[in-house]
PDB file of C-alpha atoms in Angstrom:
ATOM      1  CA  MET A   1     114.086 135.753 103.444  1.00  0.00           C
ATOM      2  CA  ALA A   2     115.725 133.214 101.141  1.00  0.00           C
ATOM      3  CA  ILE A   3     113.729 130.099 100.313  1.00  0.00           C
ATOM      4  CA  GLY A   4     115.692 126.896  99.738  1.00  0.00           C
ATOM      5  CA  LEU A   5     114.726 123.771  97.856  1.00  0.00           C
ATOM      6  CA  PRO A   6     113.987 120.370  99.387  1.00  0.00           C
ATOM      7  CA  PRO A   7     117.170 118.535 100.412  1.00  0.00           C
ATOM      8  CA  ASP A   8     119.222 116.611  97.872  1.00  0.00           C
ATOM      9  CA  VAL A   9     118.511 112.973  98.728  1.00  0.00           C
ATOM     10  CA  SER A  10     120.784 111.439  96.067  1.00  0.00           C
ATOM     11  CA  PRO A  11     123.477 110.449  98.624  1.00  0.00           C
ATOM     12  CA  PHE A  12     120.878 108.210 100.293  1.00  0.00           C
ATOM     13  CA  VAL A  13     119.947 106.154  97.209  1.00  0.00           C
ATOM     14  CA  HIS A  14     123.112 103.987  97.195  1.00  0.00           C
ATOM     15  CA  ARG A  15     123.235 103.484  93.426  1.00  0.00           C
ATOM     16  CA  THR A  16     125.431 100.757  91.968  1.00  0.00           C
ATOM     17  CA  ASP A  17     125.957  99.456  88.441  1.00  0.00           C
ATOM     18  CA  THR A  18     124.520  96.105  89.536  1.00  0.00           C
ATOM     19  CA  LYS A  19     121.328  97.681  90.892  1.00  0.00           C
ATOM     20  CA  ASP A  20     120.970  99.758  87.737  1.00  0.00           C
ATOM     21  CA  ARG A  21     121.399  96.636  85.564  1.00  0.00           C
ATOM     22  CA  PHE A  22     118.659  94.857  87.483  1.00  0.00           C
ATOM     23  CA  ALA A  23     116.396  97.919  87.254  1.00  0.00           C
ATOM     24  CA  ALA A  24     116.844  98.129  83.472  1.00  0.00           C
ATOM     25  CA  ALA A  25     116.254  94.377  83.131  1.00  0.00           C
ATOM     26  CA  PHE A  26     113.101  94.640  85.252  1.00  0.00           C
ATOM     27  CA  VAL A  27     111.650  97.257  82.891  1.00  0.00           C
ATOM     28  CA  ARG A  28     112.415  95.084  79.863  1.00  0.00           C
ATOM     29  CA  VAL A  29     110.709  92.060  81.470  1.00  0.00           C
ATOM     30  CA  LEU A  30     107.756  94.189  82.586  1.00  0.00           C
ATOM     31  CA  ARG A  31     107.056  95.129  78.973  1.00  0.00           C
ATOM     32  CA  SER A  32     105.897  91.567  78.297  1.00  0.00           C
ATOM     33  CA  LYS A  33     104.518  90.492  81.701  1.00  0.00           C
ATOM     34  CA  GLU A  34     102.233  91.798  84.396  1.00  0.00           C
ATOM     35  CA  TYR A  35     103.993  92.749  87.627  1.00  0.00           C
ATOM     36  CA  GLY A  36     102.685  89.712  89.540  1.00  0.00           C
ATOM     37  CA  GLU A  37     104.090  87.416  86.853  1.00  0.00           C
ATOM     38  CA  VAL A  38     107.632  88.851  86.975  1.00  0.00           C
ATOM     39  CA  SER A  39     110.055  86.673  88.915  1.00  0.00           C
ATOM     40  CA  VAL A  40     113.552  87.200  90.238  1.00  0.00           C
ATOM     41  CA  VAL A  41     114.630  84.458  87.816  1.00  0.00           C
ATOM     42  CA  ASP A  42     113.198  86.493  84.888  1.00  0.00           C
ATOM     43  CA  ILE A  43     114.930  89.686  86.004  1.00  0.00           C
ATOM     44  CA  SER A  44     118.252  87.958  86.722  1.00  0.00           C
ATOM     45  CA  ALA A  45     118.271  86.166  83.365  1.00  0.00           C
ATOM     46  CA  GLU A  46     117.477  89.414  81.532  1.00  0.00           C
ATOM     47  CA  ALA A  47     120.241  91.229  83.447  1.00  0.00           C
ATOM     48  CA  GLY A  48     122.720  88.397  82.816  1.00  0.00           C
ATOM     49  CA  LEU A  49     123.337  88.132  86.556  1.00  0.00           C
ATOM     50  CA  SER A  50     122.620  85.436  89.127  1.00  0.00           C
ATOM     51  CA  ARG A  51     119.671  85.218  91.521  1.00  0.00           C
ATOM     52  CA  SER A  52     122.091  85.385  94.441  1.00  0.00           C
ATOM     53  CA  THR A  53     123.455  88.665  93.048  1.00  0.00           C
ATOM     54  CA  PHE A  54     119.886  89.968  92.866  1.00  0.00           C
ATOM     55  CA  TYR A  55     119.304  89.101  96.516  1.00  0.00           C
ATOM     56  CA  ARG A  56     122.557  90.805  97.540  1.00  0.00           C
ATOM     57  CA  ALA A  57     121.242  93.972  95.893  1.00  0.00           C
ATOM     58  CA  PHE A  58     117.516  93.753  96.756  1.00  0.00           C
ATOM     59  CA  GLU A  59     115.257  91.958  99.202  1.00  0.00           C
ATOM     60  CA  SER A  60     112.470  91.489  96.639  1.00  0.00           C
ATOM     61  CA  THR A  61     111.034  92.758  93.368  1.00  0.00           C
ATOM     62  CA  ASP A  62     109.098  95.315  95.451  1.00  0.00           C
ATOM     63  CA  ASP A  63     112.427  96.570  96.806  1.00  0.00           C
ATOM     64  CA  LEU A  64     113.677  96.868  93.215  1.00  0.00           C
ATOM     65  CA  VAL A  65     110.657  99.016  92.270  1.00  0.00           C
ATOM     66  CA  VAL A  66     111.264 101.252  95.313  1.00  0.00           C
ATOM     67  CA  TYR A  67     114.885 101.591  94.190  1.00  0.00           C
ATOM     68  CA  GLY A  68     113.821 102.673  90.691  1.00  0.00           C
ATOM     69  CA  TYR A  69     111.483 105.326  92.067  1.00  0.00           C
ATOM     70  CA  SER A  70     114.157 106.419  94.567  1.00  0.00           C
ATOM     71  CA  VAL A  71     116.545 107.084  91.687  1.00  0.00           C
ATOM     72  CA  TYR A  72     113.797 109.100  89.975  1.00  0.00           C
ATOM     73  CA  LEU A  73     113.150 111.210  93.094  1.00  0.00           C
ATOM     74  CA  ALA A  74     116.869 111.699  93.739  1.00  0.00           C
ATOM     75  CA  ASP A  75     117.335 112.921  90.177  1.00  0.00           C
ATOM     76  CA  ILE A  76     114.543 115.446  90.694  1.00  0.00           C
ATOM     77  CA  LEU A  77     116.099 116.695  93.929  1.00  0.00           C
ATOM     78  CA  SER A  78     119.743 116.758  92.800  1.00  0.00           C
ATOM     79  CA  GLY A  79     121.542 119.345  90.707  1.00  0.00           C
ATOM     80  CA  ASP A  80     121.553 123.101  91.159  1.00  0.00           C
ATOM     81  CA  ARG A  81     120.441 124.257  94.605  1.00  0.00           C
ATOM     82  CA  PRO A  82     119.562 127.938  94.161  1.00  0.00           C
ATOM     83  CA  GLU A  83     117.764 129.906  96.843  1.00  0.00           C
ATOM     84  CA  PHE A  84     114.788 132.061  95.965  1.00  0.00           C
ATOM     85  CA  GLU A  85     113.304 135.210  97.456  1.00  0.00           C
ATOM     86  CA  ASP A  86     109.782 134.127  96.585  1.00  0.00           C
ATOM     87  CA  MET A  87     108.021 130.807  97.219  1.00  0.00           C
ATOM     88  CA  GLN A  88     106.405 130.929  93.780  1.00  0.00           C
ATOM     89  CA  GLU A  89     109.837 131.095  92.141  1.00  0.00           C
ATOM     90  CA  ALA A  90     110.958 128.038  94.144  1.00  0.00           C
ATOM     91  CA  VAL A  91     107.795 126.113  93.250  1.00  0.00           C
ATOM     92  CA  GLY A  92     108.182 127.063  89.587  1.00  0.00           C
ATOM     93  CA  PHE A  93     111.809 125.925  89.570  1.00  0.00           C
ATOM     94  CA  MET A  94     110.882 122.552  91.095  1.00  0.00           C
ATOM     95  CA  ALA A  95     107.934 122.111  88.714  1.00  0.00           C
ATOM     96  CA  TYR A  96     110.283 122.722  85.790  1.00  0.00           C
ATOM     97  CA  ARG A  97     112.788 120.182  87.150  1.00  0.00           C
ATOM     98  CA  ILE A  98     110.036 117.603  87.790  1.00  0.00           C
ATOM     99  CA  ALA A  99     108.780 118.070  84.227  1.00  0.00           C
ATOM    100  CA  ASP A 100     112.247 117.569  82.747  1.00  0.00           C
ATOM    101  CA  VAL A 101     113.152 114.480  84.775  1.00  0.00           C
ATOM    102  CA  THR A 102     109.704 112.974  84.191  1.00  0.00           C
ATOM    103  CA  TRP A 103     109.892 113.658  80.462  1.00  0.00           C
ATOM    104  CA  ASP A 104     113.258 111.903  80.227  1.00  0.00           C
ATOM    105  CA  ARG A 105     111.799 108.823  81.966  1.00  0.00           C
ATOM    106  CA  ARG A 106     108.282 108.985  80.559  1.00  0.00           C
ATOM    107  CA  GLU A 107     108.239 105.569  78.857  1.00  0.00           C
ATOM    108  CA  ASN A 108     109.413 103.683  81.950  1.00  0.00           C
ATOM    109  CA  LEU A 109     107.156 105.697  84.270  1.00  0.00           C
ATOM    110  CA  ARG A 110     104.198 105.110  81.949  1.00  0.00           C
ATOM    111  CA  LEU A 111     104.928 101.366  81.959  1.00  0.00           C
ATOM    112  CA  LEU A 112     105.138 101.271  85.772  1.00  0.00           C
ATOM    113  CA  ASP A 113     101.881 103.215  86.011  1.00  0.00           C
ATOM    114  CA  SER A 114     100.144 100.852  83.569  1.00  0.00           C
ATOM    115  CA  ARG A 115     101.142  97.947  85.827  1.00  0.00           C
ATOM    116  CA  GLY A 116      99.671  99.687  88.893  1.00  0.00           C
ATOM    117  CA  LEU A 117     103.037 100.537  90.443  1.00  0.00           C
ATOM    118  CA  SER A 118     102.774 104.333  90.730  1.00  0.00           C
ATOM    119  CA  PRO A 119     101.760 104.209  94.427  1.00  0.00           C
ATOM    120  CA  VAL A 120     105.140 102.618  95.216  1.00  0.00           C
ATOM    121  CA  LEU A 121     106.534 106.128  94.682  1.00  0.00           C
ATOM    122  CA  LEU A 122     105.205 106.933  98.172  1.00  0.00           C
ATOM    123  CA  ASP A 123     107.233 104.072  99.659  1.00  0.00           C
ATOM    124  CA  ALA A 124     110.328 105.389  97.916  1.00  0.00           C
ATOM    125  CA  ALA A 125     109.713 108.923  99.201  1.00  0.00           C
ATOM    126  CA  LYS A 126     109.163 107.633 102.738  1.00  0.00           C
ATOM    127  CA  GLN A 127     112.335 105.521 102.709  1.00  0.00           C
ATOM    128  CA  LEU A 128     114.422 108.362 101.287  1.00  0.00           C
ATOM    129  CA  SER A 129     113.005 110.768 103.869  1.00  0.00           C
ATOM    130  CA  GLU A 130     113.915 108.380 106.665  1.00  0.00           C
ATOM    131  CA  ARG A 131     117.441 107.774 105.317  1.00  0.00           C
ATOM    132  CA  ALA A 132     117.994 111.520 104.977  1.00  0.00           C
ATOM    133  CA  ASN A 133     116.818 112.035 108.593  1.00  0.00           C
ATOM    134  CA  LEU A 134     114.237 114.592 107.554  1.00  0.00           C
ATOM    135  CA  SER A 135     112.214 116.205 110.288  1.00  0.00           C
ATOM    136  CA  SER A 136     108.593 115.084 110.656  1.00  0.00           C
ATOM    137  CA  GLU A 137     107.486 118.281 108.941  1.00  0.00           C
ATOM    138  CA  ASP A 138     109.881 117.841 106.005  1.00  0.00           C
ATOM    139  CA  MET A 139     108.884 114.170 105.697  1.00  0.00           C
ATOM    140  CA  PHE A 140     105.201 115.143 105.610  1.00  0.00           C
ATOM    141  CA  PHE A 141     105.889 117.633 102.811  1.00  0.00           C
ATOM    142  CA  ALA A 142     107.986 115.078 100.895  1.00  0.00           C
ATOM    143  CA  LEU A 143     105.196 112.493 101.073  1.00  0.00           C
ATOM    144  CA  PHE A 144     102.536 115.087 100.302  1.00  0.00           C
ATOM    145  CA  HIS A 145     104.390 116.164  97.156  1.00  0.00           C
ATOM    146  CA  ALA A 146     105.155 112.572  96.138  1.00  0.00           C
ATOM    147  CA  SER A 147     101.460 111.669  96.381  1.00  0.00           C
ATOM    148  CA  GLY A 148     100.589 114.703  94.251  1.00  0.00           C
ATOM    149  CA  LEU A 149     103.201 113.647  91.730  1.00  0.00           C
ATOM    150  CA  ILE A 150     101.615 110.185  91.540  1.00  0.00           C
ATOM    151  CA  GLY A 151      98.188 111.621  90.810  1.00  0.00           C
ATOM    152  CA  TRP A 152      99.522 114.055  88.269  1.00  0.00           C
ATOM    153  CA  MET A 153     101.594 111.406  86.448  1.00  0.00           C
ATOM    154  CA  SER A 154      98.728 108.920  86.366  1.00  0.00           C
ATOM    155  CA  ALA A 155      96.390 111.515  84.860  1.00  0.00           C
ATOM    156  CA  TRP A 156      99.013 112.534  82.318  1.00  0.00           C
ATOM    157  CA  PHE A 157      99.643 108.927  81.280  1.00  0.00           C
ATOM    158  CA  ARG A 158      95.937 108.092  80.974  1.00  0.00           C
ATOM    159  CA  GLU A 159      95.219 111.189  78.880  1.00  0.00           C
ATOM    160  CA  GLY A 160      98.291 110.675  76.712  1.00  0.00           C
ATOM    161  CA  LYS A 161      99.158 114.326  76.717  1.00  0.00           C
ATOM    162  CA  PRO A 162     101.058 116.511  76.558  1.00  0.00           C
ATOM    163  CA  ASP A 163     103.270 115.035  73.896  1.00  0.00           C
ATOM    164  CA  THR A 164     106.283 117.358  74.154  1.00  0.00           C
ATOM    165  CA  ARG A 165     108.679 118.413  76.922  1.00  0.00           C
ATOM    166  CA  GLU A 166     107.443 121.995  76.605  1.00  0.00           C
ATOM    167  CA  GLY A 167     103.843 120.822  76.812  1.00  0.00           C
ATOM    168  CA  LEU A 168     104.642 118.942  79.997  1.00  0.00           C
ATOM    169  CA  ARG A 169     106.324 122.018  81.478  1.00  0.00           C
ATOM    170  CA  GLU A 170     103.261 124.088  80.565  1.00  0.00           C
ATOM    171  CA  MET A 171     100.896 121.550  82.104  1.00  0.00           C
ATOM    172  CA  LEU A 172     102.835 121.548  85.366  1.00  0.00           C
ATOM    173  CA  ARG A 173     103.166 125.315  85.330  1.00  0.00           C
ATOM    174  CA  THR A 174      99.430 125.792  85.169  1.00  0.00           C
ATOM    175  CA  LEU A 175      98.870 123.167  87.867  1.00  0.00           C
ATOM    176  CA  VAL A 176     101.240 124.614  90.455  1.00  0.00           C
ATOM    177  CA  LEU A 177     101.421 128.341  89.774  1.00  0.00           C
ATOM    178  CA  PRO A 178      98.199 130.216  90.435  1.00  0.00           C
ATOM    179  CA  ASN A 179      99.074 133.314  88.383  1.00  0.00           C
ATOM    180  CA  GLY A 180     100.135 131.265  85.369  1.00  0.00           C
ATOM    181  CA  HIS A 181     103.818 132.124  85.056  1.00  0.00           C
ATOM    182  CA  TRP A 182     107.207 131.034  86.391  1.00  0.00           C
ATOM    183  CA  GLY A 183     108.330 134.307  87.925  1.00  0.00           C
ATOM    184  CA  PRO A 184     107.294 135.990  91.165  1.00  0.00           C
ATOM    185  CA  VAL A 185     103.661 136.899  91.701  1.00  0.00           C
ATOM    186  CA  GLY A 186     103.007 139.997  89.623  1.00  0.00           C
ATOM    187  CA  GLY A 187     106.315 139.587  87.727  1.00  0.00           C
ATOM    188  CA  SER A 188     106.996 138.457  84.214  1.00  0.00           C
ATOM    189  CA  SER A 189     107.882 134.963  83.048  1.00  0.00           C
TER     190      SER A 189
END
């Protein structure tokens, strides 16, 4: 029986250049302020856009954070969609993809975590699941995995390791694959 990957949720993120500009500006402002001190005025000024443009794109700064995490999750779940004969192969493939996308965004994710915003990842996963019309079972699994991702990322950021992409892949591999390799149980890596 072929095992597929979770659905690609990228069509449900509704990315725009304006939203991406605000998201990048938010991260720059967050480097010098705590989350509760960041205002829409700060973000808009940093983005070089008006407050009214911000409110056309987002309802609040919380909505902006959910958007940023939604882009992160969509990037994890987009791309190649192979099917696997073995659940361990599918899990290994997703762990590898999570490691790569997380590595590429590590500085921003670390900053969000340091400001206490990692739990917002659950809100993003829930909203994406609802927009994608996932079944209750698929939504449960999406939220379950998102909460695990939050815990894993927070621990990684606090410990400050691993410090390479390969180290991150290895860390995830040992966390999610009980026999310690990417291939099928009993196979080679």
